[in-house]
Coordinates of C-alpha atoms in Angstrom, one line a residue:
Chain A
M115 CA -19.0 6.1 -31.7
K116 CA -21.6 9.0 -31.3
A117 CA -20.4 11.8 -33.0
H118 CA -22.3 14.0 -30.9
R119 CA -25.0 14.1 -28.0
W120 CA -28.4 14.8 -28.9
F121 CA -28.8 18.1 -27.5
T122 CA -25.8 19.7 -29.0
P123 CA -27.3 20.7 -32.4
W124 CA -30.2 22.3 -30.5
V125 CA -27.7 24.3 -28.2
L126 CA -26.3 25.6 -31.2
V127 CA -29.2 26.7 -33.3
L128 CA -31.0 27.9 -30.4
P129 CA -30.1 31.4 -30.3
A130 CA -30.8 31.8 -34.5
L131 CA -34.2 29.9 -34.0
L132 CA -35.1 32.4 -31.3
W133 CA -34.4 35.1 -33.3
L134 CA -36.0 33.6 -36.3
G135 CA -39.3 33.0 -34.2
G136 CA -39.1 36.2 -32.3
F137 CA -38.0 38.4 -35.2
S138 CA -39.6 37.1 -38.3
L139 CA -42.5 34.4 -37.7
W140 CA -44.0 36.1 -34.4
P141 CA -44.3 39.6 -36.2
S142 CA -45.6 37.9 -39.2
I143 CA -48.5 36.5 -37.2
N144 CA -48.9 39.8 -35.3
T145 CA -48.7 41.9 -37.8
L146 CA -52.3 40.0 -39.3
R147 CA -53.3 40.3 -35.6
L148 CA -52.5 44.0 -35.4
S149 CA -54.2 44.8 -38.6
F150 CA -57.8 43.9 -37.1
T151 CA -57.2 46.6 -34.1
D152 CA -56.3 50.1 -33.2
A153 CA -52.8 50.0 -32.0
K154 CA -51.1 53.1 -31.1
P155 CA -47.4 53.9 -31.2
L156 CA -47.3 55.2 -28.0
G157 CA -48.9 52.2 -26.3
G158 CA -52.2 51.5 -24.3
G159 CA -54.6 49.1 -25.2
A160 CA -55.6 48.1 -28.8
D161 CA -59.1 47.3 -29.7
F162 CA -60.5 45.0 -32.0
V163 CA -62.2 47.2 -35.1
G164 CA -63.1 44.2 -37.7
L165 CA -62.1 44.9 -41.1
R166 CA -62.3 48.6 -40.6
N167 CA -58.8 49.3 -41.6
Y168 CA -59.2 47.2 -44.6
T169 CA -62.2 49.4 -45.7
D170 CA -60.1 52.5 -45.3
L171 CA -57.4 51.3 -47.2
F172 CA -59.8 51.0 -50.3
N173 CA -60.9 54.3 -49.9
D174 CA -57.5 55.9 -49.1
S175 CA -56.3 58.1 -52.7
Q176 CA -52.9 57.9 -51.0
V177 CA -53.0 54.2 -51.4
W178 CA -53.7 54.1 -54.5
D179 CA -51.6 56.4 -55.8
A180 CA -48.8 54.4 -54.1
L181 CA -49.9 51.7 -55.8
L182 CA -49.8 53.5 -59.1
N183 CA -45.9 54.6 -57.9
S184 CA -45.0 50.8 -57.6
I185 CA -46.2 49.8 -60.7
V186 CA -44.5 52.7 -62.8
Y187 CA -41.5 51.9 -60.7
M188 CA -41.2 48.4 -61.4
A189 CA -42.4 48.8 -65.3
I190 CA -39.3 51.2 -65.6
C191 CA -36.5 49.5 -63.3
L192 CA -37.6 45.8 -64.4
P193 CA -35.9 45.9 -68.0
L194 CA -33.2 48.2 -67.2
L195 CA -31.9 46.4 -64.2
T196 CA -32.0 43.1 -65.5
A197 CA -29.9 44.2 -68.7
L198 CA -27.9 46.8 -67.9
P199 CA -26.2 44.6 -64.9
L200 CA -25.5 41.8 -67.2
L201 CA -23.9 43.9 -70.1
I202 CA -21.5 45.7 -67.2
A203 CA -20.6 41.8 -65.7
I204 CA -19.5 40.7 -69.2
L205 CA -17.5 44.0 -69.5
V206 CA -15.6 43.5 -66.3
E207 CA -15.4 39.7 -66.2
K208 CA -12.4 38.9 -68.4
P209 CA -8.9 39.6 -67.1
L210 CA -7.6 43.4 -68.2
R211 CA -5.0 45.4 -66.3
G212 CA -7.0 47.2 -63.7
I213 CA -10.0 45.3 -63.7
A214 CA -10.3 44.8 -60.0
F215 CA -10.1 48.5 -59.7
F216 CA -13.2 49.1 -62.1
R217 CA -15.2 46.3 -60.0
T218 CA -14.7 47.8 -56.7
A219 CA -15.5 51.1 -58.4
F220 CA -18.6 49.9 -59.9
Y221 CA -19.6 48.5 -56.6
T222 CA -19.4 51.9 -54.8
P223 CA -23.1 53.0 -54.5
V224 CA -24.5 49.8 -53.4
I225 CA -22.0 50.1 -50.3
A226 CA -23.2 53.8 -49.7
S227 CA -26.4 54.4 -47.8
A228 CA -29.5 55.2 -49.4
V229 CA -29.5 58.5 -47.4
V230 CA -26.1 59.4 -48.9
V231 CA -26.6 58.7 -52.3
G232 CA -30.2 60.1 -51.8
L233 CA -28.7 63.5 -50.6
I234 CA -25.8 63.6 -53.2
W235 CA -28.7 63.1 -56.2
T236 CA -30.9 65.5 -54.4
W237 CA -28.1 68.3 -55.0
L238 CA -27.1 66.6 -58.7
L239 CA -31.0 67.1 -59.6
D240 CA -31.4 70.6 -57.4
D241 CA -33.2 73.3 -60.0
R242 CA -29.9 74.8 -59.9
G243 CA -27.7 71.6 -59.8
F244 CA -25.5 69.7 -61.8
I245 CA -27.8 68.2 -64.4
N246 CA -30.0 71.1 -64.8
N247 CA -27.0 73.4 -65.5
V248 CA -25.4 70.9 -67.7
S249 CA -28.6 70.3 -69.8
Q250 CA -29.0 74.2 -70.0
K251 CA -25.6 74.9 -71.2
L252 CA -25.7 72.2 -74.0
H253 CA -29.3 73.5 -75.0
V254 CA -31.0 70.2 -74.1
I255 CA -33.4 72.3 -72.1
Q256 CA -34.2 76.0 -71.9
E257 CA -35.7 75.9 -68.4
P258 CA -34.6 74.1 -65.6
L259 CA -36.5 70.8 -64.9
P260 CA -38.5 70.6 -61.6
F261 CA -37.2 66.9 -60.6
L262 CA -37.7 67.4 -57.0
T263 CA -41.0 68.6 -56.9
D264 CA -43.1 67.5 -60.3
R265 CA -45.6 64.2 -59.3
W266 CA -43.8 62.2 -62.4
L267 CA -40.7 63.6 -62.3
V268 CA -40.1 62.8 -58.7
I269 CA -40.8 59.0 -59.6
I270 CA -38.5 59.0 -62.3
S271 CA -35.8 60.6 -60.7
A272 CA -36.4 58.4 -57.7
V273 CA -36.1 55.3 -60.2
S274 CA -32.8 56.5 -62.0
L275 CA -31.6 56.3 -58.1
T276 CA -32.7 53.0 -57.7
V277 CA -31.2 52.0 -61.2
W278 CA -27.8 53.5 -60.5
K279 CA -27.4 52.2 -57.1
G280 CA -28.5 48.9 -58.1
L281 CA -26.1 48.5 -61.3
G282 CA -23.2 46.9 -59.4
Y283 CA -25.3 44.9 -57.0
Y284 CA -26.8 42.8 -59.5
M285 CA -23.3 42.9 -61.8
I286 CA -22.0 41.0 -58.6
V287 CA -25.0 38.3 -59.0
Y288 CA -24.5 37.9 -62.9
L289 CA -20.2 37.9 -62.3
A290 CA -21.1 34.7 -60.3
A291 CA -23.2 33.1 -62.6
L292 CA -20.9 34.0 -65.7
G293 CA -18.0 32.3 -63.9
N294 CA -20.1 29.0 -64.7
V295 CA -20.7 29.6 -68.4
R296 CA -18.4 26.8 -70.2
Q297 CA -15.8 28.2 -72.2
D298 CA -15.7 25.6 -74.7
L299 CA -19.3 26.7 -76.0
H300 CA -18.1 30.4 -76.8
E301 CA -15.0 28.5 -78.8
A302 CA -17.1 26.4 -80.4
A303 CA -19.4 29.6 -81.3
M304 CA -16.3 31.6 -82.5
M305 CA -15.6 28.3 -84.3
D306 CA -18.7 28.8 -86.3
G307 CA -18.0 32.4 -87.0
A308 CA -20.3 33.6 -84.5
G309 CA -19.7 37.6 -83.7
P310 CA -20.1 38.7 -80.2
I311 CA -23.4 39.9 -80.2
R312 CA -24.5 36.5 -81.8
R313 CA -22.7 34.4 -78.9
F314 CA -24.2 36.9 -76.2
W315 CA -28.1 35.7 -77.6
S316 CA -27.0 32.2 -78.1
V317 CA -24.3 31.3 -75.3
T318 CA -24.4 34.0 -72.7
V319 CA -28.0 34.7 -72.2
P320 CA -29.2 30.9 -72.3
A321 CA -26.5 30.0 -69.7
V322 CA -27.3 32.8 -67.3
R323 CA -30.9 32.4 -67.7
S324 CA -32.0 31.2 -64.7
T325 CA -30.3 33.9 -63.0
I326 CA -31.8 36.6 -65.0
F327 CA -35.1 35.0 -63.7
L328 CA -33.6 35.6 -60.2
V329 CA -32.5 39.0 -60.7
S330 CA -36.1 40.2 -62.5
I331 CA -37.6 38.9 -59.1
L332 CA -35.3 40.9 -56.9
V333 CA -35.8 43.9 -58.9
C334 CA -39.5 43.9 -58.9
V335 CA -39.6 43.2 -54.8
A336 CA -36.7 45.7 -54.3
A337 CA -39.3 48.4 -56.6
L338 CA -42.1 47.5 -54.3
R339 CA -40.2 47.9 -51.3
V340 CA -38.6 51.2 -52.1
F341 CA -38.6 54.1 -49.2
S342 CA -35.4 55.7 -49.2
E343 CA -34.9 56.8 -52.3
L344 CA -38.5 58.6 -52.4
Y345 CA -38.1 59.7 -48.6
I346 CA -34.9 61.7 -49.1
L347 CA -35.7 63.3 -52.8
T348 CA -38.9 64.6 -51.3
G349 CA -37.4 65.5 -47.9
G350 CA -40.0 63.1 -46.2
K351 CA -42.9 64.7 -47.8
G352 CA -43.8 62.3 -50.7
G353 CA -43.8 65.0 -53.3
P354 CA -46.8 67.4 -53.8
G355 CA -49.4 66.2 -51.9
G356 CA -47.9 63.1 -50.8
Q357 CA -48.6 61.9 -54.1
D358 CA -45.3 60.5 -54.7
S359 CA -45.4 58.2 -51.3
S360 CA -44.7 54.5 -51.7
L361 CA -46.7 51.8 -49.3
V362 CA -43.2 51.8 -47.2
M363 CA -43.1 55.5 -46.7
L364 CA -47.2 55.2 -46.0
I365 CA -46.4 52.5 -43.3
Q366 CA -43.6 54.8 -42.0
Q367 CA -45.9 57.8 -41.5
Y368 CA -48.7 55.6 -39.3
A369 CA -45.6 54.4 -37.2
R370 CA -44.9 57.4 -35.7
G371 CA -45.8 60.1 -32.8
F372 CA -49.1 60.8 -31.2
Y373 CA -51.4 60.5 -34.1
G374 CA -49.8 57.4 -35.6
D375 CA -51.9 54.4 -36.1
L376 CA -50.0 50.7 -36.1
G377 CA -53.4 49.2 -37.0
Y378 CA -53.7 50.9 -40.3
A379 CA -49.8 50.5 -40.9
S380 CA -50.2 47.1 -40.2
A381 CA -52.9 46.8 -43.2
L382 CA -51.1 48.5 -45.4
S383 CA -48.1 45.8 -44.5
V384 CA -50.1 43.0 -45.5
L385 CA -51.2 44.6 -48.6
L386 CA -47.5 45.1 -49.3
F387 CA -46.6 41.4 -48.5
V388 CA -49.7 40.4 -51.0
V389 CA -48.4 42.9 -53.6
T390 CA -44.8 41.6 -53.6
L391 CA -46.4 38.1 -54.0
I392 CA -47.6 38.6 -57.1
P393 CA -44.3 39.2 -59.4
M394 CA -42.8 36.7 -57.6
V395 CA -45.8 34.2 -59.0
V396 CA -46.4 35.7 -62.8
L397 CA -42.6 35.5 -63.0
A398 CA -42.5 31.9 -61.5
R399 CA -45.4 31.2 -64.0
I400 CA -43.3 32.6 -67.0
N401 CA -40.3 30.5 -65.9
S402 CA -41.7 27.4 -65.6
R403 CA -43.5 27.8 -69.1
A404 CA -40.4 28.9 -70.9
D405 CA -38.5 25.2 -69.5
R406 CA -41.1 23.4 -71.2
Chain B
M149 CA -6.0 46.0 -79.2
K150 CA -8.9 47.8 -81.1
I151 CA -11.3 45.5 -78.6
K152 CA -9.1 46.5 -75.7
I153 CA -9.4 50.1 -76.0
L154 CA -13.2 49.8 -76.3
R155 CA -13.2 48.1 -73.6
Y156 CA -11.6 50.3 -71.4
A157 CA -13.6 53.1 -73.1
L158 CA -16.5 51.8 -72.0
L159 CA -15.3 50.9 -68.8
V160 CA -14.2 54.7 -68.0
F161 CA -17.9 55.6 -69.0
V162 CA -19.4 53.6 -66.5
L163 CA -17.1 54.6 -64.0
L164 CA -18.0 58.2 -64.5
I165 CA -21.4 57.2 -64.0
T166 CA -21.1 55.4 -60.9
V167 CA -18.4 57.2 -59.1
G168 CA -18.9 60.8 -60.6
P169 CA -21.5 61.8 -58.5
F170 CA -19.2 61.1 -55.2
L171 CA -16.8 63.1 -56.5
W172 CA -19.2 65.9 -57.1
E173 CA -19.9 65.6 -53.6
L174 CA -16.7 65.8 -52.6
S175 CA -15.8 68.8 -54.4
T176 CA -19.0 70.6 -53.3
S177 CA -18.1 69.6 -49.8
L178 CA -14.7 71.3 -50.3
K179 CA -15.5 74.5 -51.6
S180 CA -15.5 77.8 -49.6
G181 CA -18.3 79.9 -49.0
S182 CA -16.9 82.4 -51.2
E183 CA -16.8 80.3 -54.2
D184 CA -20.2 80.0 -56.4
I185 CA -21.2 76.4 -56.5
Y186 CA -24.4 76.8 -58.8
T187 CA -21.8 77.8 -62.0
S188 CA -23.3 77.4 -65.5
T189 CA -20.4 75.1 -66.2
P190 CA -19.5 73.0 -63.4
N191 CA -16.2 73.0 -61.6
L192 CA -14.9 70.0 -60.4
L193 CA -11.3 71.5 -58.6
P194 CA -12.3 73.5 -55.6
Q195 CA -10.6 77.0 -56.2
H196 CA -10.0 77.5 -52.6
P197 CA -10.4 74.0 -51.2
T198 CA -11.3 74.0 -47.2
L199 CA -12.4 71.8 -44.8
D200 CA -14.5 74.6 -43.1
N201 CA -18.1 72.9 -43.8
Y202 CA -16.8 70.0 -42.4
S203 CA -16.1 71.8 -38.9
R204 CA -19.5 73.6 -39.4
V205 CA -21.3 69.9 -39.5
A206 CA -20.2 69.9 -36.1
D207 CA -21.4 72.6 -34.9
A208 CA -24.6 72.1 -36.6
I209 CA -25.5 68.3 -35.5
P210 CA -23.3 66.0 -32.7
V211 CA -21.9 64.2 -35.5
F212 CA -19.4 62.5 -33.6
R213 CA -22.0 61.1 -31.2
Y214 CA -23.9 60.2 -34.5
I215 CA -20.8 58.4 -35.4
G216 CA -20.5 56.5 -32.1
N217 CA -24.0 55.7 -32.1
S218 CA -23.7 54.0 -35.5
L219 CA -20.7 52.1 -34.6
I220 CA -22.4 50.6 -31.2
V221 CA -25.1 49.4 -33.5
A222 CA -22.5 48.0 -36.4
V223 CA -20.7 46.4 -33.7
L224 CA -23.5 44.5 -32.0
V225 CA -25.1 43.5 -35.4
V226 CA -21.4 42.2 -36.7
G227 CA -20.9 40.4 -33.4
G228 CA -24.4 38.5 -33.7
N229 CA -24.3 37.3 -37.1
I230 CA -20.5 36.7 -37.3
V231 CA -21.1 34.1 -33.7
F232 CA -24.5 32.9 -33.9
S233 CA -24.8 32.4 -37.8
T234 CA -21.4 30.1 -37.4
L235 CA -23.3 28.5 -34.6
A236 CA -26.1 27.7 -36.7
G237 CA -24.8 27.1 -39.9
F238 CA -22.6 24.6 -38.8
A239 CA -25.2 22.7 -36.8
I240 CA -27.5 22.4 -39.5
A241 CA -24.9 21.7 -42.3
R242 CA -22.8 19.2 -40.1
L243 CA -24.4 17.4 -37.8
R244 CA -27.3 14.8 -38.1
F245 CA -30.1 15.5 -36.3
R246 CA -34.3 15.1 -36.2
G247 CA -36.1 17.9 -37.3
R248 CA -32.6 19.4 -39.7
G249 CA -34.7 19.6 -42.5
I250 CA -37.5 21.8 -40.9
V251 CA -34.8 24.1 -39.4
L252 CA -33.4 24.9 -42.6
G253 CA -36.7 25.0 -44.4
L254 CA -37.7 28.0 -41.6
F255 CA -34.8 29.6 -42.4
L256 CA -35.2 29.4 -46.0
A257 CA -39.1 30.5 -45.6
T258 CA -38.1 33.8 -44.3
L259 CA -36.0 34.6 -47.1
V260 CA -39.3 35.1 -49.0
L261 CA -40.8 37.8 -46.6
P262 CA -39.8 41.6 -47.2
G263 CA -38.5 43.3 -43.8
E264 CA -40.9 46.0 -44.2
V265 CA -43.9 43.8 -44.0
T266 CA -43.0 42.9 -40.4
I267 CA -41.5 46.4 -39.3
I268 CA -44.5 47.6 -37.4
S269 CA -44.8 44.6 -35.1
Q270 CA -41.2 44.4 -35.0
F271 CA -41.3 48.0 -33.5
V272 CA -44.2 46.8 -31.0
T273 CA -41.5 44.0 -30.0
V274 CA -39.3 46.1 -29.4
R275 CA -41.5 48.7 -27.5
D276 CA -42.8 46.1 -25.2
L277 CA -39.4 45.1 -24.3
G278 CA -39.0 48.5 -23.2
L279 CA -36.0 49.2 -25.7
A280 CA -38.0 51.6 -28.0
D281 CA -35.7 54.7 -28.6
S282 CA -32.6 52.8 -27.8
L283 CA -29.7 51.5 -29.6
I284 CA -29.5 48.1 -28.4
G285 CA -33.2 48.2 -29.7
V286 CA -32.2 49.3 -33.0
A287 CA -29.5 46.5 -33.0
L288 CA -31.5 43.4 -31.6
P289 CA -33.9 42.5 -34.4
M290 CA -30.6 42.7 -37.0
M291 CA -28.3 40.4 -34.8
I292 CA -29.0 37.5 -36.2
A293 CA -30.2 37.4 -40.1
A294 CA -31.5 34.1 -41.7
L295 CA -29.3 34.9 -44.6
N296 CA -26.0 34.7 -43.1
V297 CA -27.1 31.3 -41.4
L298 CA -28.0 30.3 -45.0
L299 CA -24.4 31.5 -46.2
L300 CA -22.7 29.6 -43.6
Y301 CA -24.7 26.6 -44.1
N302 CA -23.6 26.7 -47.8
A303 CA -19.8 27.2 -46.9
F304 CA -19.9 24.5 -44.2
R305 CA -21.5 21.8 -46.4
A306 CA -19.2 22.4 -48.9
L307 CA -16.6 20.9 -47.1
P308 CA -15.8 17.4 -47.6
E309 CA -17.7 15.0 -45.0
D310 CA -14.1 12.7 -44.2
I311 CA -12.7 15.5 -42.4
D312 CA -15.4 15.5 -40.1
Q313 CA -14.7 11.4 -39.8
A314 CA -11.4 11.9 -39.1
A315 CA -11.3 14.1 -36.4
I316 CA -13.9 12.2 -35.0
V317 CA -12.0 9.1 -34.8
D318 CA -9.2 11.2 -33.0
G319 CA -11.8 11.8 -30.6
A320 CA -12.6 15.4 -31.3
N321 CA -15.6 16.8 -29.8
V322 CA -18.0 19.2 -31.7
W323 CA -16.2 22.4 -30.4
Q324 CA -12.8 21.2 -31.1
R325 CA -14.4 20.2 -34.4
L326 CA -16.0 23.4 -34.8
T327 CA -12.9 25.8 -34.1
R328 CA -10.0 23.6 -35.2
V329 CA -11.0 22.1 -38.4
S330 CA -14.1 23.5 -40.1
L331 CA -13.8 27.2 -39.0
P332 CA -10.7 27.8 -40.7
A333 CA -12.1 26.7 -43.9
V334 CA -14.8 29.1 -44.1
R335 CA -12.9 32.3 -43.0
G336 CA -13.7 33.8 -46.7
T337 CA -17.5 33.5 -45.8
I338 CA -17.1 34.9 -42.6
A339 CA -15.8 38.1 -44.0
V340 CA -18.7 38.4 -46.2
V341 CA -20.7 37.9 -43.7
A342 CA -19.1 40.6 -41.7
I343 CA -18.9 42.9 -44.6
F344 CA -22.7 42.5 -45.4
S345 CA -24.0 42.8 -42.1
F346 CA -21.4 46.0 -41.0
I347 CA -22.7 48.0 -44.3
A348 CA -26.5 46.8 -43.3
A349 CA -25.9 48.4 -40.2
W350 CA -24.1 51.4 -40.9
D351 CA -26.8 52.3 -44.0
D352 CA -30.1 51.6 -42.2
F353 CA -32.4 54.2 -42.5
L354 CA -35.7 53.0 -42.4
W355 CA -35.6 50.9 -39.1
P356 CA -33.7 53.5 -36.9
L357 CA -36.0 56.2 -38.0
I358 CA -38.9 54.3 -36.8
V359 CA -37.2 53.4 -33.4
L360 CA -35.4 56.5 -32.1
T361 CA -37.0 59.3 -31.3
S362 CA -34.6 61.9 -29.4
P363 CA -32.2 63.3 -31.2
D364 CA -29.0 62.4 -29.2
K365 CA -29.7 58.9 -30.1
F366 CA -29.9 58.9 -33.8
T367 CA -27.6 56.7 -36.0
L368 CA -25.3 58.8 -38.6
T369 CA -28.1 58.2 -41.2
V370 CA -31.2 59.7 -39.1
G371 CA -29.2 62.3 -38.4
L372 CA -27.7 63.3 -41.6
Q373 CA -31.8 63.5 -42.8
Y374 CA -32.3 65.6 -40.0
L375 CA -29.2 67.7 -40.8
S376 CA -30.6 68.2 -44.9
G377 CA -34.1 68.9 -43.0
T378 CA -32.7 71.7 -41.4
F379 CA -29.9 73.0 -43.6
A380 CA -31.5 72.0 -47.4
K381 CA -30.4 75.3 -48.7
D382 CA -26.7 75.2 -47.4
Q383 CA -25.2 72.4 -49.9
R384 CA -21.9 72.6 -48.8
L385 CA -23.1 71.9 -45.7
V386 CA -24.8 68.8 -46.8
A387 CA -22.3 67.6 -48.7
A388 CA -19.7 67.6 -46.0
G389 CA -22.0 65.7 -43.9
T390 CA -22.6 63.2 -46.5
M391 CA -19.2 62.8 -46.9
I392 CA -18.7 62.2 -43.2
A393 CA -21.4 59.0 -43.1
F394 CA -19.7 58.1 -47.0
L395 CA -15.9 58.0 -46.4
P396 CA -15.7 55.4 -43.1
I397 CA -17.7 52.4 -45.3
A398 CA -15.7 53.4 -48.2
L399 CA -12.4 53.1 -46.6
F400 CA -13.8 49.8 -44.8
F401 CA -14.9 48.1 -47.9
A402 CA -11.8 49.2 -50.0
L403 CA -9.5 47.7 -47.1
L404 CA -11.5 44.4 -47.3
Q405 CA -12.9 43.9 -51.0
R406 CA -10.4 41.4 -51.7
Y407 CA -12.1 39.0 -49.2
F408 CA -15.3 40.1 -50.7
F409 CA -14.9 39.6 -54.1
K410 CA -13.0 36.5 -53.3
G411 CA -16.0 34.9 -51.0
V412 CA -18.2 35.6 -54.1
E413 CA -16.3 34.0 -56.4
E414 CA -16.1 30.7 -53.8
G415 CA -20.0 31.5 -54.2
G416 CA -20.4 32.9 -51.0
V417 CA -23.3 35.2 -52.8
K418 CA -25.3 33.0 -54.8
G419 CA -29.3 33.5 -54.8

């Protein structure tokens, strides 16, 4: 008995394949093609310009600033966002009265738009906002700190926002993994007199190691893709002299208007792609070495 | 007992950090123009709560229009993802056909690609289709996400093989097997897909910022950014605007969170 006609599966996957081709595969190739042209946002002809966009990248100080920002961003996000969400996941894992409420509440920053939380933090970090006022009141600082206008404080502020918004997301990823940790291992360790900290290191961490690896890749790639946080906190300007831009902010800037340059924006996109591959390759290396 | 108290203390501490900023923004949005919002000891409770700032947002920007625009995009995106990811996920998981492995591999491969990398050429595609500066143009590329196809593929694959065999023996065709046999069993995953794609569409900022140029086509996030750019000094007004964008999605999530966390426990959200 034939279960289905030969074309039935193809009819079902066709729309999804069309989208995959039209909005993922073709754009990937087209990005590379465009990066060798001088295409403009408003249309019209695009001429081949060879490697000009790429040589321009090298001489563009904003690109170097953006890369430096990305490295700093990643270096701070990586330890914080792989460790803190795991601790929070352990905190909310076991049943307790009202735990569903806490889980949902911790997830709230994730569902809010980056624009919404960006504006909330802009107000919190204002010269006369909550954080500066309370810190002065508690005599932690004498003068308000320029969180939104100082070259490096802007990056620190955006990192804090990214970490805060990511806690709930990675908590959920860890929760799914913690569900698979064998309970008898914990019990055996307890019999041996291992305290909670000891059990964390010798039972929990090894059991969720592959998830820690996954999360660290996700965190690195997310840090390199940062856009909304920096855009909103700096009012779209990228801080003093545009030094606080990310690669994606530069891509967005060149994507718009009469003076936009889609060819250059595409070269920036190719650079972004290459840069996101680096942490993936490095972390995959580390992971496979640890397996041996 | 001691451990329980410590756990609650830690939970409340994390709660203050995660939810506190929202409460502060809500409080600011309810403070009247005569109340000092810059006091050195912050007042969480407004002295004379008022909705005045909310009506001023409606005067400053066409906020109901923006909500409508965001809803149009969200409905298209949620509808497209539910229908087409289900069809594709079902076919790849439950039907045998030549090329199935390649199709699955293609969907997996695109997951590695950050969306921002292709955003420029996506804009070129949308522009060449004549859809620049339109809501359809915003929704179109998001209507079928590879991740959702894979989520449903995983859910369908987890169902036992026998149920299909039994249905085939009973003479059920593919459509009946999908709608009557498999679909009821993956409702949880469909809920997760619906929640994810609604949030993705409602919260998206970069893509509509690139596609849309006319202020009357703005989605809520782009309009909100515009509001803050124009009235940055008026924190009460900006706070009311952010709450208008935030409260609907918070309500939506609060209503559906049961399905979401159940879907997560069923393994709906893994890697």
